[in-house]
Amino acid sequence: MNKALEIIQDKEDKKMFQSIIDLIEKTYSGMTPIQIENFVLNDIEFPTPYGKFEQAKFELVSRYQQLVDLYYEIKEREIKIKQQERKIEKAKDDLEKELLELQKEKLEIQIVNLKRRLKTIIREAKVFYR
């Protein structure tokens, strides 16, 4: 169960939010192939194969730039996690250690979310690449 749910007292409310989390993890967050083909690469704005090709190239460049940005965001958070681990090892005060562990958890969750975004970018790029 997600640690954030620890703050909810009522068991039914906790179950509800757990089912929401499960739904989020299973839900596709990007554009579907149908959306890409019918709305982004539509026949009205791009009536020729060449026009569609040029727009697909533009979309692929955009996805690549997003990929590069995500790479640096993930690497930065991984380094921050290592810094937190060092601080945790050196911490003498229990409360300080607890706060540092909490900050580390936040960074780990951010990485999970960034990797989820990465999957979306890859899925969309595959459609444009095709």
Short mmCIF file of C-alpha atoms in Angstrom, two decimals:
data_model
loop_
_atom_site.label_atom_id
_atom_site.label_comp_id
_atom_site.label_asym_id
_atom_site.label_seq_id
_atom_site.Cartn_x
_atom_site.Cartn_y
_atom_site.Cartn_z
CA MET A 1 0.00 0.00 0.00
CA ASN A 2 1.18 3.53 -0.80
CA LYS A 3 2.83 5.27 2.16
CA ALA A 4 0.85 8.45 1.54
CA LEU A 5 -2.27 6.53 2.53
CA GLU A 6 -0.96 6.18 6.09
CA ILE A 7 -2.45 9.59 6.92
CA ILE A 8 -6.01 8.32 6.20
CA GLN A 9 -7.71 6.87 9.26
CA ASP A 10 -10.83 5.30 7.77
CA LYS A 11 -10.23 1.86 6.20
CA GLU A 12 -12.86 2.36 3.48
CA ASP A 13 -11.36 5.70 2.49
CA LYS A 14 -7.95 4.04 2.35
CA LYS A 15 -9.33 1.28 0.10
CA MET A 16 -10.90 3.88 -2.17
CA PHE A 17 -7.63 5.75 -2.60
CA GLN A 18 -5.74 2.49 -3.14
CA SER A 19 -8.13 1.63 -5.96
CA ILE A 20 -7.53 5.11 -7.42
CA ILE A 21 -3.77 4.49 -7.26
CA ASP A 22 -4.23 1.11 -8.96
CA LEU A 23 -6.31 2.77 -11.68
CA ILE A 24 -3.67 5.47 -12.23
CA GLU A 25 -0.95 2.84 -12.60
CA LYS A 26 -2.98 0.95 -15.22
CA THR A 27 -4.23 4.02 -17.11
CA TYR A 28 -2.52 5.14 -20.29
CA SER A 29 -1.71 8.82 -19.82
CA GLY A 30 -0.55 9.86 -23.28
CA MET A 31 -2.20 10.12 -26.65
CA THR A 32 -3.44 6.88 -28.15
CA PRO A 33 -2.48 5.88 -31.68
CA ILE A 34 -6.01 6.77 -32.79
CA GLN A 35 -5.71 10.27 -31.31
CA ILE A 36 -2.33 10.80 -32.96
CA GLU A 37 -3.47 9.57 -36.35
CA ASN A 38 -6.83 11.37 -36.34
CA PHE A 39 -6.09 14.59 -34.48
CA VAL A 40 -2.36 15.33 -34.76
CA LEU A 41 -1.67 13.82 -38.18
CA ASN A 42 -5.17 14.45 -39.50
CA ASP A 43 -6.06 14.60 -43.20
CA ILE A 44 -7.37 18.18 -43.01
CA GLU A 45 -4.19 19.85 -41.74
CA PHE A 46 -1.87 17.34 -43.41
CA PRO A 47 -3.61 16.05 -46.55
CA THR A 48 -0.42 14.69 -48.16
CA PRO A 49 1.91 11.92 -47.02
CA TYR A 50 4.77 14.46 -47.14
CA GLY A 51 2.90 16.85 -44.82
CA LYS A 52 2.24 14.04 -42.37
CA PHE A 53 5.91 13.01 -42.59
CA GLU A 54 7.09 16.55 -41.79
CA GLN A 55 4.71 16.83 -38.81
CA ALA A 56 5.77 13.38 -37.57
CA LYS A 57 9.42 14.52 -37.72
CA PHE A 58 8.53 17.61 -35.69
CA GLU A 59 6.72 15.44 -33.11
CA LEU A 60 9.67 13.03 -32.91
CA VAL A 61 12.12 15.88 -32.28
CA SER A 62 9.82 17.11 -29.52
CA ARG A 63 9.68 13.64 -27.94
CA TYR A 64 13.48 13.36 -28.14
CA GLN A 65 13.89 16.72 -26.38
CA GLN A 66 11.51 15.52 -23.67
CA LEU A 67 13.55 12.32 -23.36
CA VAL A 68 16.77 14.31 -22.86
CA ASP A 69 15.11 16.53 -20.24
CA LEU A 70 13.79 13.46 -18.40
CA TYR A 71 17.22 11.86 -18.46
CA TYR A 72 18.73 14.82 -16.62
CA GLU A 73 15.81 15.10 -14.21
CA ILE A 74 16.10 11.42 -13.30
CA LYS A 75 19.90 11.51 -12.97
CA GLU A 76 19.73 14.62 -10.78
CA ARG A 77 17.24 12.97 -8.45
CA GLU A 78 19.35 9.80 -8.29
CA ILE A 79 22.34 11.88 -7.20
CA LYS A 80 20.20 13.69 -4.62
CA ILE A 81 19.08 10.31 -3.27
CA LYS A 82 22.73 9.29 -2.82
CA GLN A 83 23.38 12.59 -1.03
CA GLN A 84 20.41 11.93 1.24
CA GLU A 85 21.71 8.44 2.02
CA ARG A 86 25.07 9.91 3.07
CA LYS A 87 23.34 12.46 5.26
CA ILE A 88 21.16 9.72 6.80
CA GLU A 89 24.27 7.68 7.67
CA LYS A 90 25.84 10.69 9.40
CA ALA A 91 22.69 11.94 11.14
CA LYS A 92 22.75 11.57 14.89
CA ASP A 93 19.34 13.02 15.69
CA ASP A 94 16.38 10.65 15.12
CA LEU A 95 14.11 13.43 13.88
CA GLU A 96 16.72 14.70 11.46
CA LYS A 97 17.18 11.15 10.17
CA GLU A 98 13.43 10.71 9.81
CA LEU A 99 13.14 13.95 7.82
CA LEU A 100 16.03 12.98 5.55
CA GLU A 101 14.43 9.59 4.89
CA LEU A 102 11.16 11.31 4.05
CA GLN A 103 12.95 13.62 1.59
CA LYS A 104 14.62 10.58 0.04
CA GLU A 105 11.22 8.89 -0.38
CA LYS A 106 9.89 11.98 -2.14
CA LEU A 107 12.78 11.84 -4.59
CA GLU A 108 12.15 8.14 -5.22
CA ILE A 109 8.47 8.79 -5.96
CA GLN A 110 9.45 11.60 -8.32
CA ILE A 111 11.68 9.18 -10.21
CA VAL A 112 8.81 6.68 -10.50
CA ASN A 113 6.59 9.41 -11.94
CA LEU A 114 9.29 10.59 -14.34
CA LYS A 115 9.77 7.01 -15.58
CA ARG A 116 6.01 6.76 -16.10
CA ARG A 117 6.23 9.92 -18.26
CA LEU A 118 9.13 8.34 -20.13
CA LYS A 119 6.97 5.33 -21.04
CA THR A 120 4.31 7.68 -22.40
CA ILE A 121 6.87 9.56 -24.51
CA ILE A 122 8.22 6.29 -25.92
CA ARG A 123 4.72 4.98 -26.76
CA GLU A 124 3.84 8.20 -28.59
CA ALA A 125 7.20 8.30 -30.38
CA LYS A 126 6.63 4.76 -31.68
CA VAL A 127 3.39 5.86 -33.34
CA PHE A 128 5.01 8.91 -34.95
CA TYR A 129 8.04 6.87 -36.00
CA ARG A 130 5.79 4.32 -37.69
#
